[in-house]
PDB file of C-alpha atoms in Angstrom:
ATOM      1  CA  ALA F1074     -14.987  77.830   3.784  1.00 81.00           C
ATOM      2  CA  ASP F1075     -12.545  75.307   5.201  1.00 87.00           C
ATOM      3  CA  ALA F1076     -12.484  77.164   8.473  1.00 89.00           C
ATOM      4  CA  ALA F1077     -16.306  77.110   8.591  1.00 89.00           C
ATOM      5  CA  ARG F1078     -16.307  73.343   7.878  1.00 90.00           C
ATOM      6  CA  ALA F1079     -13.730  72.745  10.555  1.00 90.00           C
ATOM      7  CA  GLU F1080     -15.730  74.790  13.044  1.00 91.00           C
ATOM      8  CA  ALA F1081     -18.959  72.948  12.102  1.00 92.00           C
ATOM      9  CA  MET F1082     -17.152  69.632  12.478  1.00 93.00           C
ATOM     10  CA  SER F1083     -15.866  70.742  15.871  1.00 92.00           C
ATOM     11  CA  TRP F1084     -19.417  71.612  16.934  1.00 94.00           C
ATOM     12  CA  ARG F1085     -20.734  68.275  15.641  1.00 94.00           C
ATOM     13  CA  THR F1086     -18.074  66.443  17.626  1.00 94.00           C
ATOM     14  CA  ALA F1087     -18.941  68.434  20.754  1.00 94.00           C
ATOM     15  CA  VAL F1088     -22.650  67.707  20.268  1.00 94.00           C
ATOM     16  CA  ALA F1089     -21.958  64.003  19.735  1.00 95.00           C
ATOM     17  CA  ASP F1090     -19.797  63.942  22.862  1.00 95.00           C
ATOM     18  CA  ARG F1091     -22.540  65.621  24.901  1.00 96.00           C
ATOM     19  CA  LYS F1092     -25.133  63.205  23.522  1.00 96.00           C
ATOM     20  CA  ALA F1093     -22.931  60.308  24.598  1.00 96.00           C
ATOM     21  CA  VAL F1094     -22.534  61.811  28.075  1.00 96.00           C
ATOM     22  CA  LEU F1095     -26.299  62.379  28.345  1.00 96.00           C
ATOM     23  CA  ALA F1096     -27.028  58.815  27.226  1.00 96.00           C
ATOM     24  CA  ALA F1097     -24.580  57.476  29.819  1.00 96.00           C
ATOM     25  CA  ARG F1098     -26.209  59.609  32.527  1.00 95.00           C
ATOM     26  CA  ARG F1099     -29.669  58.374  31.520  1.00 95.00           C
ATOM     27  CA  ARG F1100     -28.447  54.783  31.829  1.00 95.00           C
ATOM     28  CA  GLU F1101     -26.965  55.567  35.262  1.00 93.00           C
ATOM     29  CA  ILE F1102     -30.235  57.137  36.416  1.00 91.00           C
ATOM     30  CA  ALA F1103     -32.263  54.195  35.112  1.00 93.00           C
ATOM     31  CA  GLU F1104     -29.942  51.779  36.914  1.00 93.00           C
ATOM     32  CA  ALA F1105     -30.171  53.840  40.110  1.00 90.00           C
ATOM     33  CA  ARG F1106     -33.974  53.785  39.879  1.00 92.00           C
ATOM     34  CA  ARG F1107     -33.954  49.999  39.424  1.00 93.00           C
ATOM     35  CA  ALA F1108     -31.631  49.667  42.397  1.00 93.00           C
ATOM     36  CA  GLU F1109     -33.892  51.925  44.475  1.00 93.00           C
ATOM     37  CA  ALA F1110     -36.958  49.885  43.509  1.00 94.00           C
ATOM     38  CA  SER F1111     -35.115  46.715  44.482  1.00 94.00           C
ATOM     39  CA  ALA F1112     -34.067  48.240  47.808  1.00 94.00           C
ATOM     40  CA  THR F1113     -37.654  49.356  48.440  1.00 95.00           C
ATOM     41  CA  GLU F1114     -38.834  45.811  47.758  1.00 96.00           C
ATOM     42  CA  ARG F1115     -36.243  44.419  50.204  1.00 96.00           C
ATOM     43  CA  VAL F1116     -37.471  46.865  52.866  1.00 97.00           C
ATOM     44  CA  ALA F1117     -41.058  45.720  52.337  1.00 97.00           C
ATOM     45  CA  GLU F1118     -40.026  42.065  52.548  1.00 97.00           C
ATOM     46  CA  ALA F1119     -38.001  42.703  55.697  1.00 97.00           C
ATOM     47  CA  ALA F1120     -40.919  44.583  57.264  1.00 97.00           C
ATOM     48  CA  ALA F1121     -43.267  41.695  56.498  1.00 98.00           C
ATOM     49  CA  GLN F1122     -40.775  39.233  57.933  1.00 98.00           C
ATOM     50  CA  GLU F1123     -40.391  41.348  61.059  1.00 97.00           C
ATOM     51  CA  HIS F1124     -44.170  41.539  61.446  1.00 98.00           C
ATOM     52  CA  ALA F1125     -44.518  37.761  61.085  1.00 97.00           C
ATOM     53  CA  ARG F1126     -41.749  37.152  63.628  1.00 97.00           C
ATOM     54  CA  ALA F1127     -43.373  39.605  66.059  1.00 98.00           C
ATOM     55  CA  GLN F1128     -46.679  37.779  65.733  1.00 97.00           C
ATOM     56  CA  ALA F1129     -44.969  34.429  66.333  1.00 97.00           C
ATOM     57  CA  LYS F1130     -43.237  35.791  69.426  1.00 97.00           C
ATOM     58  CA  ASP F1131     -46.493  37.252  70.732  1.00 97.00           C
ATOM     59  CA  ALA F1132     -48.256  33.934  70.139  1.00 97.00           C
ATOM     60  CA  ALA F1133     -45.486  32.055  71.953  1.00 97.00           C
ATOM     61  CA  HIS F1134     -45.692  34.477  74.879  1.00 97.00           C
ATOM     62  CA  ALA F1135     -49.494  34.175  75.018  1.00 96.00           C
ATOM     63  CA  ALA F1136     -49.225  30.375  74.997  1.00 96.00           C
ATOM     64  CA  LEU F1137     -46.683  30.451  77.792  1.00 96.00           C
ATOM     65  CA  SER F1138     -48.984  32.681  79.846  1.00 95.00           C
ATOM     66  CA  ALA F1139     -51.961  30.407  79.142  1.00 95.00           C
ATOM     67  CA  PHE F1140     -49.853  27.372  80.046  1.00 96.00           C
ATOM     68  CA  ALA F1141     -48.791  28.950  83.337  1.00 95.00           C
ATOM     69  CA  SER F1142     -52.376  29.847  84.156  1.00 93.00           C
ATOM     70  CA  LEU F1143     -53.628  26.336  83.419  1.00 94.00           C
ATOM     71  CA  GLU F1144     -50.683  24.726  85.179  1.00 93.00           C
ATOM     72  CA  SER F1145     -51.330  26.647  88.374  1.00 91.00           C
ATOM     73  CA  ALA F1146     -55.080  26.063  88.594  1.00 87.00           C
ATOM     74  CA  GLY F1147     -56.190  23.680  85.840  1.00 87.00           C
ATOM     75  CA  THR F1148     -59.550  24.367  84.263  1.00 85.00           C
ATOM     76  CA  ALA F1149     -61.375  24.496  87.606  1.00 84.00           C
ATOM     77  CA  GLY F1150     -63.224  27.750  88.184  1.00 84.00           C
ATOM     78  CA  ARG F1151     -63.123  28.721  84.504  1.00 88.00           C
ATOM     79  CA  SER F1152     -65.919  28.719  81.990  1.00 92.00           C
ATOM     80  CA  ALA F1153     -65.819  25.973  79.384  1.00 91.00           C
ATOM     81  CA  THR F1154     -65.253  28.565  76.678  1.00 94.00           C
ATOM     82  CA  GLU F1155     -62.299  30.132  78.488  1.00 94.00           C
ATOM     83  CA  SER F1156     -60.790  26.703  79.216  1.00 93.00           C
ATOM     84  CA  ARG F1157     -61.118  25.612  75.567  1.00 94.00           C
ATOM     85  CA  SER F1158     -59.621  28.898  74.411  1.00 95.00           C
ATOM     86  CA  LEU F1159     -56.594  28.594  76.714  1.00 95.00           C
ATOM     87  CA  LEU F1160     -56.070  24.939  75.795  1.00 95.00           C
ATOM     88  CA  LYS F1161     -56.331  25.752  72.090  1.00 96.00           C
ATOM     89  CA  VAL F1162     -53.642  28.431  72.432  1.00 96.00           C
ATOM     90  CA  VAL F1163     -51.354  26.032  74.292  1.00 96.00           C
ATOM     91  CA  GLU F1164     -51.949  23.176  71.851  1.00 95.00           C
ATOM     92  CA  GLY F1165     -51.235  25.420  68.858  1.00 95.00           C
ATOM     93  CA  GLN F1166     -47.903  26.482  70.284  1.00 96.00           C
ATOM     94  CA  MET F1167     -47.094  22.917  71.300  1.00 95.00           C
ATOM     95  CA  LYS F1168     -47.350  22.051  67.595  1.00 95.00           C
ATOM     96  CA  ALA F1169     -45.347  25.111  66.575  1.00 94.00           C
ATOM     97  CA  ALA F1170     -42.645  24.235  69.117  1.00 94.00           C
ATOM     98  CA  ASN F1171     -42.711  20.580  67.986  1.00 93.00           C
ATOM     99  CA  VAL F1172     -43.142  19.419  71.580  1.00 93.00           C
ATOM    100  CA  ALA F1173     -44.057  15.888  70.463  1.00 91.00           C
ATOM    101  CA  ALA F1174     -40.538  15.388  69.081  1.00 92.00           C
ATOM    102  CA  SER F1175     -38.924  16.692  72.255  1.00 90.00           C
ATOM    103  CA  LEU F1176     -40.857  14.755  74.881  1.00 89.00           C
ATOM    104  CA  VAL F1177     -40.316  11.101  75.714  1.00 84.00           C
ATOM    105  CA  GLY F1178     -42.891   8.575  74.577  1.00 80.00           C
ATOM    106  CA  GLY F1179     -46.476   9.668  75.068  1.00 84.00           C
ATOM    107  CA  ALA F1180     -45.641  12.480  77.469  1.00 90.00           C
ATOM    108  CA  HIS F1181     -46.865  15.085  74.999  1.00 89.00           C
ATOM    109  CA  ARG F1182     -50.264  13.379  74.963  1.00 92.00           C
ATOM    110  CA  ALA F1183     -50.448  13.683  78.764  1.00 94.00           C
ATOM    111  CA  VAL F1184     -49.961  17.467  78.790  1.00 95.00           C
ATOM    112  CA  VAL F1185     -53.465  18.614  77.815  1.00 94.00           C
ATOM    113  CA  PRO F1186     -55.298  16.193  80.147  1.00 94.00           C
ATOM    114  CA  ALA F1187     -52.921  17.203  82.955  1.00 94.00           C
ATOM    115  CA  LEU F1188     -53.648  20.893  82.319  1.00 94.00           C
ATOM    116  CA  LYS F1189     -57.352  20.159  82.677  1.00 93.00           C
ATOM    117  CA  GLN F1190     -56.869  18.645  86.132  1.00 93.00           C
ATOM    118  CA  ARG F1191     -56.535  20.500  89.397  1.00 92.00           C
ATOM    119  CA  PRO F1192     -52.864  20.598  90.500  1.00 92.00           C
ATOM    120  CA  GLU F1193     -53.482  18.385  93.540  1.00 93.00           C
ATOM    121  CA  ALA F1194     -55.077  15.699  91.334  1.00 93.00           C
ATOM    122  CA  ARG F1195     -52.077  15.361  89.021  1.00 95.00           C
ATOM    123  CA  LYS F1196     -49.751  12.379  89.163  1.00 95.00           C
ATOM    124  CA  ARG F1197     -45.954  12.544  89.059  1.00 95.00           C
ATOM    125  CA  PHE F1198     -45.954  11.602  85.363  1.00 94.00           C
ATOM    126  CA  ASP F1199     -48.350  14.477  84.676  1.00 94.00           C
ATOM    127  CA  GLU F1200     -46.108  16.913  86.542  1.00 94.00           C
ATOM    128  CA  ALA F1201     -43.058  15.654  84.656  1.00 94.00           C
ATOM    129  CA  ALA F1202     -44.853  16.036  81.312  1.00 95.00           C
ATOM    130  CA  LEU F1203     -45.962  19.560  82.246  1.00 96.00           C
ATOM    131  CA  SER F1204     -42.476  20.522  83.340  1.00 95.00           C
ATOM    132  CA  ALA F1205     -40.939  19.208  80.114  1.00 95.00           C
ATOM    133  CA  CYS F1206     -43.604  20.911  78.007  1.00 96.00           C
ATOM    134  CA  ASN F1207     -43.022  24.177  79.855  1.00 96.00           C
ATOM    135  CA  GLY F1208     -39.318  23.909  79.046  1.00 96.00           C
ATOM    136  CA  CYS F1209     -40.126  23.357  75.362  1.00 96.00           C
ATOM    137  CA  LEU F1210     -42.476  26.344  75.288  1.00 97.00           C
ATOM    138  CA  VAL F1211     -39.933  28.587  77.021  1.00 97.00           C
ATOM    139  CA  GLU F1212     -37.251  27.531  74.546  1.00 97.00           C
ATOM    140  CA  HIS F1213     -39.653  28.139  71.653  1.00 97.00           C
ATOM    141  CA  GLU F1214     -40.420  31.635  72.956  1.00 97.00           C
ATOM    142  CA  GLN F1215     -36.687  32.356  73.209  1.00 97.00           C
ATOM    143  CA  GLN F1216     -36.183  31.134  69.638  1.00 97.00           C
ATOM    144  CA  CYS F1217     -39.038  33.369  68.478  1.00 97.00           C
ATOM    145  CA  ALA F1218     -37.483  36.326  70.319  1.00 97.00           C
ATOM    146  CA  ALA F1219     -34.114  35.645  68.679  1.00 98.00           C
ATOM    147  CA  ALA F1220     -35.758  35.346  65.249  1.00 98.00           C
ATOM    148  CA  LEU F1221     -37.571  38.637  65.861  1.00 98.00           C
ATOM    149  CA  ALA F1222     -34.331  40.353  66.853  1.00 98.00           C
ATOM    150  CA  GLU F1223     -32.680  39.075  63.668  1.00 98.00           C
ATOM    151  CA  ALA F1224     -35.653  40.252  61.591  1.00 97.00           C
ATOM    152  CA  GLU F1225     -35.454  43.684  63.230  1.00 97.00           C
ATOM    153  CA  ARG F1226     -31.738  43.916  62.376  1.00 97.00           C
ATOM    154  CA  SER F1227     -32.441  42.814  58.815  1.00 97.00           C
ATOM    155  CA  HIS F1228     -35.215  45.383  58.465  1.00 97.00           C
ATOM    156  CA  ALA F1229     -32.973  48.142  59.835  1.00 97.00           C
ATOM    157  CA  ALA F1230     -30.199  47.156  57.418  1.00 97.00           C
ATOM    158  CA  ALA F1231     -32.636  47.166  54.489  1.00 96.00           C
ATOM    159  CA  ARG F1232     -33.932  50.612  55.485  1.00 96.00           C
ATOM    160  CA  GLU F1233     -30.356  51.912  55.711  1.00 96.00           C
ATOM    161  CA  ALA F1234     -29.494  50.437  52.311  1.00 94.00           C
ATOM    162  CA  LEU F1235     -32.561  52.161  50.854  1.00 94.00           C
ATOM    163  CA  ARG F1236     -31.566  55.461  52.463  1.00 94.00           C
ATOM    164  CA  VAL F1237     -28.080  55.181  50.981  1.00 92.00           C
ATOM    165  CA  GLN F1238     -29.511  54.213  47.595  1.00 89.00           C
ATOM    166  CA  ARG F1239     -31.887  57.187  47.604  1.00 88.00           C
ATOM    167  CA  SER F1240     -29.066  59.567  48.477  1.00 87.00           C
ATOM    168  CA  ALA F1241     -27.099  58.197  45.504  1.00 76.00           C
ATOM    169  CA  VAL F1242     -29.910  59.021  43.097  1.00 66.00           C
TER     170      VAL F1242
END
């Protein structure tokens, strides 16, 4: 009888030990799932950030192209709709690049009227304002490209962290 009790007690202890191990494993799995969900969320955020940075870079590039087109020929020979569209793109990026803070005095206000003129009709002040604005837009495009590159690296790192997390589960 004592031997049977001792054996039963031994089995109870073994069962309790296994229950404790199983409970610990369940907690580990739950924690791993939470970590995976968090990593998945970081990947989604990084992808959204990368997408936003890509759009900003594309917009900066489009504005620079529109600026170059208007700078070389003005609005002459273009439809009013096309001219307004190009000027709107340039003006939007001028705001995004904070050109007003970078240019001296009212030079930023001279950019749009100068872009509307034919190149031969522009004054020296107009040319200077256009040149300075072009420099601001180029710098803004470079900043957007750098931000995109950083977002791409961040997205790649988040994807790698998720891959590692999934392999741990």
